[in-house]
Amino acid sequence: MDFSLTEQQTMFRDMVRDFSAKEIAPIAEQMDHDNAMPDELVDKMRANGFFGLAFPEQYGGLGVDTTTYGLVVEELSAASAGVAVMVTVHNSVGSYPVSMFGSEEIKNEVLPRMAAGEIAAFCVTEPNAGSDASAMTTTATRDGDDYLINGSKIFVTNGARAQFYVVLARTPGTTGHESLHAFLLERSAEGLSIGKKEDKMGLRASDTVTVDFDNVRVPASRRLGEEGDGFKVAMKALDGGRIGIAFQALGIGRACLEASVKYAGQRIAFGRKLWHIETIRDKFADMASRLHAARLVAMEAAFLKDAGKPYSREAAMAKLLASEAASDVADEAVQIHGGYGYTKDYAVERYYRDVRVTRIYEGTSEIQRLVIARSVIRELG
Ligand SMILES: Cc1cc2nc3c(=O)[nH]c(=O)nc-3n(C[C@H](O)[C@H](O)[C@H](O)COP(=O)(O)OP(=O)(O)OC[C@H]3O[C@@H](n4cnc5c(N)ncnc54)[C@H](O)[C@@H]3O)c2cc1C
């Protein structure tokens, strides 16, 4: 595996770094404060192809490889993790199910629209079913050539802005994974409504809402995969999504390290810059080393995905390692900033809140460990 970036990867990274510095970083604090993202920013991102990143060129996307995609997510996350999650959910869990499990007809109709910026959301979590997706109760009742969807999904990223919703639902009266089906619904579907918007600790630029389904009719042609494939669709989508979340964590972690080094170069304690205090230097060494190690695993997961090799275990490892490293790095960043780090005058306060969710969504750290352990036992047991 060659770790040097290609010309195209470098170009994308620099382009997004530039875009983030001009368009996102200056309003990141305001978005955090407002608990919202301006439509103008979304329009600019649409115009710059952010919603077509991971879509094949034949469907109007940019067709970038997973490493490039990761670098883009990292750059966005270093400026605003809330903006980044909108892009990752759209380019991964919101659309992979269509590109991997949709019929040719759905792909031809829907993927160009998604790539052009009609935003996608992924609806799995319910009030009583998160890590344990098999506990979900949203139903899909067959009615001739259609299904009727009833239930509620919570914590839906992009839910308020989306045009498309990948939704998991089960045959009424059943339990377990086998009777889960995946569907693609559109915003205009009668009976689909947007409910409560979460007032979150972090990622406040991103909308996270409840989506309710009241007898929403969806044609069987909009089912993704076969009947009973729902769980498989979600798990495959999450494998890819986790690579994006790993890069999101790395972006926040890098921003923490950069802010800390800069701050320590200005802050004087005991007559010298913090730079010259051994304990602070040790922190820098640990922060940089842990982020670097996690980055290598994330790059490997991206490489395996693009090479068409199994990558589920590596994606789980990448998310686990990157989210835990970045969380610790954010904690140290606040520590290095002292009391100022605990105020909104410094961005590390936001990074500290933003990074927390990377250990929760798209599978908690505990669930990543279950995935990794299962794979290790299968291989070595
Ligand atoms: C900002 C944000 C955005 C989100 N976006 C989306 C989205 O777009 N779409 C979507 O469907 N969901 C989304 N989610 C939901 C997210 O994926 C879930 O919150 C997550 O999967 C955990 O589920 P839960 O909250 O129900 O926690 P629970 O499953 O109730 O877990 C509670 C605790 O128990 C632990 N636990 C549970 N089971 C086990 C086990 N078997 N072994 C060990 N520990 C266990 C968990 O790790 C956790 O620590 C989002 C959440 C947030 C906060």
Short mmCIF file of C-alpha atoms and ligand atoms in Angstrom, two decimals:
data_model
loop_
_atom_site.label_atom_id
_atom_site.label_comp_id
_atom_site.label_asym_id
_atom_site.label_seq_id
_atom_site.Cartn_x
_atom_site.Cartn_y
_atom_site.Cartn_z
CA MET A 1 0.00 0.00 0.00
CA ASP A 2 1.36 3.38 -1.07
CA PHE A 3 0.60 6.10 1.48
CA SER A 4 1.56 9.04 -0.72
CA LEU A 5 -1.40 10.95 -2.09
CA THR A 6 -2.04 11.00 -5.81
CA GLU A 7 -2.18 14.26 -7.70
CA GLN A 8 -5.96 14.04 -7.78
CA GLN A 9 -6.21 13.38 -4.04
CA THR A 10 -3.94 16.33 -3.27
CA MET A 11 -5.93 18.55 -5.60
CA PHE A 12 -9.25 17.66 -3.97
CA ARG A 13 -7.84 18.08 -0.48
CA ASP A 14 -6.44 21.51 -1.30
CA MET A 15 -9.59 22.60 -3.07
CA VAL A 16 -11.73 21.63 -0.07
CA ARG A 17 -9.26 23.17 2.39
CA ASP A 18 -9.56 26.41 0.48
CA PHE A 19 -13.37 26.20 0.29
CA SER A 20 -13.57 25.44 4.01
CA ALA A 21 -11.33 28.35 4.93
CA LYS A 22 -13.36 30.79 2.83
CA GLU A 23 -16.92 29.55 3.18
CA ILE A 24 -17.23 27.41 6.31
CA ALA A 25 -14.71 28.36 9.00
CA PRO A 26 -15.81 32.04 9.15
CA ILE A 27 -19.40 31.02 9.98
CA ALA A 28 -18.73 27.83 11.98
CA GLU A 29 -19.26 29.48 15.35
CA GLN A 30 -22.40 31.23 14.21
CA MET A 31 -23.87 27.97 12.89
CA ASP A 32 -23.06 26.31 16.21
CA HIS A 33 -24.77 29.15 18.06
CA ASP A 34 -27.81 29.21 15.73
CA ASN A 35 -28.23 25.42 15.70
CA ALA A 36 -28.63 25.76 11.92
CA MET A 37 -26.83 25.91 8.60
CA PRO A 38 -27.59 28.68 6.07
CA ASP A 39 -29.19 27.55 2.81
CA GLU A 40 -26.65 29.66 0.90
CA LEU A 41 -23.82 27.45 2.17
CA VAL A 42 -25.68 24.30 1.11
CA ASP A 43 -26.25 25.87 -2.33
CA LYS A 44 -22.55 26.67 -2.68
CA MET A 45 -21.66 23.13 -1.69
CA ARG A 46 -24.12 21.80 -4.21
CA ALA A 47 -22.58 23.98 -6.91
CA ASN A 48 -19.12 22.70 -5.98
CA GLY A 49 -20.09 19.04 -6.31
CA PHE A 50 -19.94 18.01 -2.65
CA PHE A 51 -23.12 15.98 -3.00
CA GLY A 52 -21.82 14.04 -5.98
CA LEU A 53 -18.45 13.09 -4.52
CA ALA A 54 -18.89 9.35 -4.09
CA PHE A 55 -21.35 8.84 -6.95
CA PRO A 56 -20.11 7.12 -10.11
CA GLU A 57 -19.49 9.41 -13.07
CA GLN A 58 -22.07 7.52 -15.14
CA TYR A 59 -24.70 8.92 -12.76
CA GLY A 60 -23.35 12.44 -12.84
CA GLY A 61 -21.12 12.16 -9.77
CA LEU A 62 -17.43 12.90 -9.35
CA GLY A 63 -16.65 9.24 -8.70
CA VAL A 64 -13.78 9.96 -6.30
CA ASP A 65 -12.03 7.07 -4.56
CA THR A 66 -12.63 6.47 -0.86
CA THR A 67 -9.33 8.02 0.24
CA THR A 68 -10.17 11.25 -1.59
CA TYR A 69 -13.62 11.16 -0.06
CA GLY A 70 -12.05 10.70 3.38
CA LEU A 71 -9.71 13.64 2.83
CA VAL A 72 -12.65 15.82 1.82
CA VAL A 73 -14.57 14.81 4.96
CA GLU A 74 -11.49 15.50 7.08
CA GLU A 75 -11.08 19.00 5.66
CA LEU A 76 -14.75 19.83 6.13
CA SER A 77 -14.67 18.45 9.67
CA ALA A 78 -11.69 20.55 10.65
CA ALA A 79 -13.82 23.60 9.80
CA SER A 80 -17.26 22.37 10.90
CA ALA A 81 -18.07 18.79 11.82
CA GLY A 82 -21.76 19.64 11.44
CA VAL A 83 -21.29 20.52 7.78
CA ALA A 84 -19.16 17.41 7.29
CA VAL A 85 -21.82 15.04 8.62
CA MET A 86 -24.33 16.36 6.11
CA VAL A 87 -21.91 15.43 3.33
CA THR A 88 -20.92 12.03 4.76
CA VAL A 89 -24.46 10.84 5.42
CA HIS A 90 -25.52 11.88 1.91
CA ASN A 91 -22.52 10.30 0.19
CA SER A 92 -22.55 7.11 2.24
CA VAL A 93 -25.45 5.65 4.23
CA GLY A 94 -28.04 7.84 2.48
CA SER A 95 -27.02 6.73 -1.01
CA TYR A 96 -24.94 3.49 -0.81
CA PRO A 97 -28.12 1.46 -0.33
CA VAL A 98 -29.36 2.77 -3.68
CA SER A 99 -26.11 2.25 -5.56
CA MET A 100 -25.53 -1.18 -3.99
CA PHE A 101 -29.05 -2.60 -3.80
CA GLY A 102 -31.26 -0.49 -6.09
CA SER A 103 -32.57 -1.82 -9.41
CA GLU A 104 -31.08 -0.33 -12.58
CA GLU A 105 -34.28 1.65 -12.97
CA ILE A 106 -34.00 3.25 -9.51
CA LYS A 107 -30.30 3.90 -9.97
CA ASN A 108 -30.83 5.62 -13.31
CA GLU A 109 -33.61 7.75 -11.95
CA VAL A 110 -32.36 8.58 -8.47
CA LEU A 111 -28.57 8.63 -8.40
CA PRO A 112 -28.22 11.57 -10.84
CA ARG A 113 -30.67 13.55 -8.72
CA MET A 114 -28.74 12.75 -5.55
CA ALA A 115 -25.42 13.53 -7.22
CA ALA A 116 -26.84 16.88 -8.31
CA GLY A 117 -27.62 17.74 -4.70
CA GLU A 118 -31.03 16.37 -3.77
CA ILE A 119 -30.02 15.34 -0.29
CA ALA A 120 -30.33 11.83 1.15
CA ALA A 121 -30.99 10.65 4.71
CA PHE A 122 -30.76 7.27 6.44
CA CYS A 123 -33.60 6.27 8.77
CA VAL A 124 -32.84 3.31 11.02
CA THR A 125 -32.85 4.46 14.66
CA GLU A 126 -36.14 4.48 16.58
CA PRO A 127 -37.01 5.57 20.11
CA ASN A 128 -36.58 1.96 21.33
CA ALA A 129 -34.15 0.60 18.75
CA GLY A 130 -30.65 1.99 18.24
CA SER A 131 -27.72 -0.40 18.57
CA ASP A 132 -30.24 -3.23 18.47
CA ALA A 133 -31.81 -2.60 15.07
CA SER A 134 -33.73 -5.87 15.35
CA ALA A 135 -35.96 -4.20 17.97
CA MET A 136 -37.35 -1.71 15.46
CA THR A 137 -41.13 -1.52 15.16
CA THR A 138 -41.72 0.60 12.04
CA THR A 139 -43.82 -1.59 9.77
CA ALA A 140 -44.06 -2.22 6.04
CA THR A 141 -47.41 -3.81 5.20
CA ARG A 142 -47.74 -5.29 1.73
CA ASP A 143 -50.68 -3.86 -0.20
CA GLY A 144 -50.76 -5.18 -3.76
CA ASP A 145 -47.76 -3.76 -5.62
CA ASP A 146 -47.06 -1.33 -2.79
CA TYR A 147 -46.12 -1.28 0.87
CA LEU A 148 -47.60 0.97 3.53
CA ILE A 149 -45.02 2.31 5.98
CA ASN A 150 -46.02 3.22 9.53
CA GLY A 151 -43.82 4.32 12.42
CA SER A 152 -41.26 6.90 13.51
CA LYS A 153 -37.52 7.25 13.12
CA ILE A 154 -35.43 9.47 15.35
CA PHE A 155 -32.04 11.19 15.12
CA VAL A 156 -32.26 11.43 11.33
CA THR A 157 -29.29 13.47 10.07
CA ASN A 158 -30.28 15.67 7.10
CA GLY A 159 -33.87 14.75 7.87
CA ALA A 160 -35.22 18.28 7.51
CA ARG A 161 -33.31 19.02 4.31
CA ALA A 162 -33.55 15.68 2.58
CA GLN A 163 -35.41 14.78 -0.58
CA PHE A 164 -34.69 11.05 -0.20
CA TYR A 165 -35.00 8.76 2.82
CA VAL A 166 -33.62 5.24 3.04
CA VAL A 167 -35.99 3.63 5.54
CA LEU A 168 -35.86 0.29 7.33
CA ALA A 169 -39.18 -1.31 8.26
CA ARG A 170 -40.41 -4.77 9.15
CA THR A 171 -43.30 -7.05 8.24
CA PRO A 172 -45.98 -6.47 10.91
CA GLY A 173 -46.09 -9.01 13.72
CA THR A 174 -42.52 -10.21 13.17
CA THR A 175 -39.32 -9.91 15.18
CA GLY A 176 -35.63 -10.29 14.34
CA HIS A 177 -33.46 -9.25 11.41
CA GLU A 178 -34.91 -11.52 8.75
CA SER A 179 -38.15 -9.61 8.29
CA LEU A 180 -36.56 -6.18 7.85
CA HIS A 181 -36.83 -4.52 4.45
CA ALA A 182 -35.20 -1.37 3.07
CA PHE A 183 -37.06 1.23 1.02
CA LEU A 184 -36.34 4.49 -0.72
CA LEU A 185 -38.94 7.13 0.07
CA GLU A 186 -39.24 10.67 -1.21
CA ARG A 187 -40.07 13.80 0.73
CA SER A 188 -43.22 14.37 -1.30
CA ALA A 189 -44.75 11.04 -0.19
CA GLU A 190 -48.11 11.60 1.44
CA GLY A 191 -47.99 10.81 5.16
CA LEU A 192 -44.26 11.50 5.56
CA SER A 193 -43.66 14.34 7.99
CA ILE A 194 -40.76 15.92 9.83
CA GLY A 195 -41.06 16.12 13.60
CA LYS A 196 -38.92 17.27 16.50
CA LYS A 197 -35.55 18.86 15.80
CA GLU A 198 -32.93 17.82 18.36
CA ASP A 199 -31.17 20.50 20.43
CA LYS A 200 -27.80 18.75 20.45
CA MET A 201 -24.57 19.08 22.43
CA GLY A 202 -22.54 19.37 19.22
CA LEU A 203 -22.78 19.14 15.43
CA ARG A 204 -25.27 21.94 15.80
CA ALA A 205 -24.98 23.07 12.18
CA SER A 206 -26.44 19.72 11.16
CA ASP A 207 -30.17 19.06 11.42
CA THR A 208 -31.13 15.94 13.35
CA VAL A 209 -34.86 15.30 13.38
CA THR A 210 -37.65 12.80 13.85
CA VAL A 211 -39.29 11.53 10.67
CA ASP A 212 -42.82 10.13 10.98
CA PHE A 213 -44.55 7.78 8.56
CA ASP A 214 -48.33 7.60 8.59
CA ASN A 215 -49.53 5.06 6.02
CA VAL A 216 -46.88 6.17 3.54
CA ARG A 217 -47.37 4.28 0.29
CA VAL A 218 -44.21 3.12 -1.45
CA PRO A 219 -44.15 0.97 -4.58
CA ALA A 220 -42.42 -2.41 -4.32
CA SER A 221 -40.11 -1.18 -7.10
CA ARG A 222 -38.66 1.23 -4.52
CA ARG A 223 -37.58 -1.62 -2.25
CA LEU A 224 -33.79 -1.81 -2.01
CA GLY A 225 -32.68 -5.41 -2.34
CA GLU A 226 -34.96 -8.38 -1.84
CA GLU A 227 -37.58 -8.80 0.86
CA GLY A 228 -35.74 -9.44 4.11
CA ASP A 229 -32.52 -7.74 2.92
CA GLY A 230 -33.08 -4.68 5.10
CA PHE A 231 -30.57 -5.56 7.79
CA LYS A 232 -27.92 -6.47 5.21
CA VAL A 233 -28.53 -3.18 3.37
CA ALA A 234 -28.08 -1.19 6.58
CA MET A 235 -24.96 -3.08 7.70
CA LYS A 236 -23.25 -2.75 4.29
CA ALA A 237 -24.09 0.94 4.22
CA LEU A 238 -22.68 1.40 7.72
CA ASP A 239 -19.42 -0.36 6.82
CA GLY A 240 -18.75 2.36 4.27
CA GLY A 241 -20.20 5.11 6.44
CA ARG A 242 -17.81 4.28 9.28
CA ILE A 243 -14.81 5.17 7.14
CA GLY A 244 -16.31 8.63 6.68
CA ILE A 245 -16.89 9.01 10.42
CA ALA A 246 -13.29 7.97 11.09
CA PHE A 247 -12.11 10.80 8.81
CA GLN A 248 -14.57 13.16 10.46
CA ALA A 249 -13.01 12.39 13.85
CA LEU A 250 -9.53 12.82 12.37
CA GLY A 251 -10.50 16.25 11.02
CA ILE A 252 -11.77 17.42 14.41
CA GLY A 253 -8.69 15.94 16.09
CA ARG A 254 -6.35 17.70 13.68
CA ALA A 255 -8.13 21.02 14.29
CA CYS A 256 -7.64 20.47 18.04
CA LEU A 257 -3.94 19.80 17.63
CA GLU A 258 -3.41 22.80 15.35
CA ALA A 259 -5.31 25.11 17.71
CA SER A 260 -3.36 23.80 20.70
CA VAL A 261 0.08 24.22 19.13
CA LYS A 262 -0.83 27.73 18.05
CA TYR A 263 -2.17 28.65 21.48
CA ALA A 264 0.83 27.19 23.29
CA GLY A 265 3.10 29.32 21.13
CA GLN A 266 1.45 32.45 22.50
CA ARG A 267 0.58 31.58 26.07
CA ILE A 268 3.19 32.39 28.69
CA ALA A 269 3.35 30.52 32.00
CA PHE A 270 6.19 30.71 34.49
CA GLY A 271 8.02 33.11 32.19
CA ARG A 272 8.06 30.94 29.08
CA LYS A 273 5.82 29.83 26.26
CA LEU A 274 3.86 26.64 26.90
CA TRP A 275 5.83 25.25 23.95
CA HIS A 276 8.84 24.94 26.24
CA ILE A 277 7.12 23.03 29.03
CA GLU A 278 7.91 19.31 28.83
CA THR A 279 4.46 18.15 29.93
CA ILE A 280 2.82 20.15 27.16
CA ARG A 281 5.30 18.83 24.60
CA ASP A 282 4.48 15.27 25.71
CA LYS A 283 0.83 16.01 25.10
CA PHE A 284 1.62 17.17 21.56
CA ALA A 285 3.62 14.02 20.91
CA ASP A 286 0.79 11.77 22.11
CA MET A 287 -1.91 13.74 20.29
CA ALA A 288 -0.02 13.67 16.99
CA SER A 289 0.97 10.00 17.31
CA ARG A 290 -2.52 8.76 18.10
CA LEU A 291 -4.09 10.71 15.27
CA HIS A 292 -1.43 9.44 12.89
CA ALA A 293 -1.94 5.81 13.90
CA ALA A 294 -5.71 6.12 13.49
CA ARG A 295 -5.21 7.81 10.11
CA LEU A 296 -3.20 4.85 8.82
CA VAL A 297 -5.98 2.44 9.74
CA ALA A 298 -8.58 4.72 8.11
CA MET A 299 -6.45 4.90 4.95
CA GLU A 300 -6.15 1.13 4.94
CA ALA A 301 -9.92 0.70 5.26
CA ALA A 302 -10.40 3.14 2.36
CA PHE A 303 -7.81 1.29 0.30
CA LEU A 304 -9.46 -2.11 0.93
CA LYS A 305 -12.89 -0.76 0.02
CA ASP A 306 -11.63 0.59 -3.29
CA ALA A 307 -9.73 -2.62 -4.00
CA GLY A 308 -13.01 -4.55 -3.66
CA LYS A 309 -11.66 -6.49 -0.67
CA PRO A 310 -13.46 -7.14 2.64
CA TYR A 311 -13.13 -4.07 4.84
CA SER A 312 -15.82 -4.37 7.49
CA ARG A 313 -13.39 -5.10 10.33
CA GLU A 314 -10.94 -2.38 9.27
CA ALA A 315 -13.76 0.17 8.94
CA ALA A 316 -14.89 -0.65 12.48
CA MET A 317 -11.30 -0.40 13.73
CA ALA A 318 -10.80 2.91 11.93
CA LYS A 319 -13.93 4.40 13.45
CA LEU A 320 -13.14 3.06 16.91
CA LEU A 321 -9.52 4.21 16.92
CA ALA A 322 -10.10 7.58 15.25
CA SER A 323 -13.10 8.53 17.38
CA GLU A 324 -11.41 7.56 20.63
CA ALA A 325 -8.10 9.20 19.68
CA ALA A 326 -9.84 12.39 18.56
CA SER A 327 -11.96 12.49 21.73
CA ASP A 328 -8.84 12.27 23.89
CA VAL A 329 -7.08 14.82 21.70
CA ALA A 330 -10.02 17.23 22.10
CA ASP A 331 -9.89 16.73 25.86
CA GLU A 332 -6.16 17.55 25.91
CA ALA A 333 -6.76 20.55 23.64
CA VAL A 334 -9.15 22.01 26.20
CA GLN A 335 -6.61 21.22 28.92
CA ILE A 336 -3.80 22.99 27.06
CA HIS A 337 -6.02 26.04 26.67
CA GLY A 338 -6.66 26.05 30.43
CA GLY A 339 -9.69 28.08 31.56
CA TYR A 340 -9.94 29.73 28.13
CA GLY A 341 -10.54 26.30 26.61
CA TYR A 342 -13.69 26.08 28.65
CA THR A 343 -15.13 29.23 27.05
CA LYS A 344 -16.70 29.94 23.70
CA ASP A 345 -13.86 32.36 22.92
CA TYR A 346 -11.83 29.40 21.66
CA ALA A 347 -12.88 26.86 19.05
CA VAL A 348 -11.62 23.90 21.08
CA GLU A 349 -14.75 24.19 23.22
CA ARG A 350 -16.82 23.43 20.10
CA TYR A 351 -14.48 20.69 18.91
CA TYR A 352 -14.77 19.01 22.30
CA ARG A 353 -18.57 18.92 21.98
CA ASP A 354 -18.55 18.00 18.29
CA VAL A 355 -16.19 15.06 18.59
CA ARG A 356 -18.25 13.30 21.25
CA VAL A 357 -20.81 11.92 18.83
CA THR A 358 -18.20 10.12 16.72
CA ARG A 359 -18.13 7.49 19.49
CA ILE A 360 -21.92 7.15 19.33
CA TYR A 361 -23.36 7.28 15.83
CA GLU A 362 -23.02 4.79 12.98
CA GLY A 363 -22.46 2.26 15.77
CA THR A 364 -21.17 3.12 19.24
CA SER A 365 -17.60 2.25 20.28
CA GLU A 366 -19.05 -0.73 22.12
CA ILE A 367 -20.69 -1.96 18.93
CA GLN A 368 -17.46 -1.46 16.93
CA ARG A 369 -15.72 -3.65 19.51
CA LEU A 370 -18.41 -6.32 19.06
CA VAL A 371 -17.92 -6.22 15.27
CA ILE A 372 -14.13 -6.45 15.59
CA ALA A 373 -14.23 -9.19 18.23
CA ARG A 374 -16.66 -11.26 16.16
CA SER A 375 -14.34 -11.03 13.19
CA VAL A 376 -11.27 -11.88 15.26
CA ILE A 377 -12.94 -14.95 16.76
CA ARG A 378 -14.12 -16.05 13.31
CA GLU A 379 -10.55 -15.80 12.06
CA LEU A 380 -8.65 -17.16 15.02
CA GLY A 381 -11.13 -19.11 17.11
C1 LIG B 1 -26.12 13.53 16.13
C2 LIG B 1 -26.67 12.18 15.81
C3 LIG B 1 -26.96 11.86 14.50
C4 LIG B 1 -27.50 10.62 14.19
N1 LIG B 1 -27.84 10.34 12.88
C5 LIG B 1 -28.52 9.20 12.61
C6 LIG B 1 -29.03 8.96 11.29
O1 LIG B 1 -28.85 9.75 10.36
N2 LIG B 1 -29.77 7.84 11.08
C7 LIG B 1 -30.01 6.93 12.07
O2 LIG B 1 -30.67 5.94 11.82
N3 LIG B 1 -29.51 7.12 13.32
C8 LIG B 1 -28.78 8.24 13.61
N4 LIG B 1 -28.31 8.45 14.88
C9 LIG B 1 -28.55 7.46 15.91
C10 LIG B 1 -27.32 6.70 16.34
O3 LIG B 1 -26.84 5.89 15.29
C11 LIG B 1 -27.67 5.93 17.60
O4 LIG B 1 -27.83 6.90 18.63
C12 LIG B 1 -26.62 4.91 17.98
O5 LIG B 1 -26.61 3.85 17.06
C13 LIG B 1 -26.83 4.33 19.39
O6 LIG B 1 -28.14 3.91 19.55
P1 LIG B 1 -28.99 4.41 20.83
O7 LIG B 1 -28.86 5.88 20.90
O8 LIG B 1 -30.34 3.83 20.77
O9 LIG B 1 -28.21 3.81 22.08
P2 LIG B 1 -28.44 2.34 22.71
O10 LIG B 1 -28.44 1.33 21.64
O11 LIG B 1 -29.62 2.41 23.61
O12 LIG B 1 -27.11 2.18 23.55
C14 LIG B 1 -26.96 2.75 24.86
C15 LIG B 1 -25.61 2.30 25.39
O13 LIG B 1 -25.60 0.87 25.53
C16 LIG B 1 -24.52 0.32 24.80
N5 LIG B 1 -24.91 -0.96 24.23
C17 LIG B 1 -26.06 -1.27 23.59
N6 LIG B 1 -26.04 -2.55 23.19
C18 LIG B 1 -24.85 -3.06 23.56
C19 LIG B 1 -24.24 -4.33 23.43
N7 LIG B 1 -24.84 -5.35 22.84
N8 LIG B 1 -23.00 -4.48 23.95
C20 LIG B 1 -22.36 -3.47 24.57
N9 LIG B 1 -22.90 -2.23 24.73
C21 LIG B 1 -24.12 -2.04 24.23
C22 LIG B 1 -24.24 1.34 23.70
O14 LIG B 1 -22.92 1.21 23.20
C23 LIG B 1 -24.45 2.64 24.46
O15 LIG B 1 -23.32 2.95 25.20
C24 LIG B 1 -27.73 9.67 15.21
C25 LIG B 1 -27.41 9.99 16.53
C26 LIG B 1 -26.91 11.24 16.84
C27 LIG B 1 -26.63 11.57 18.27
#
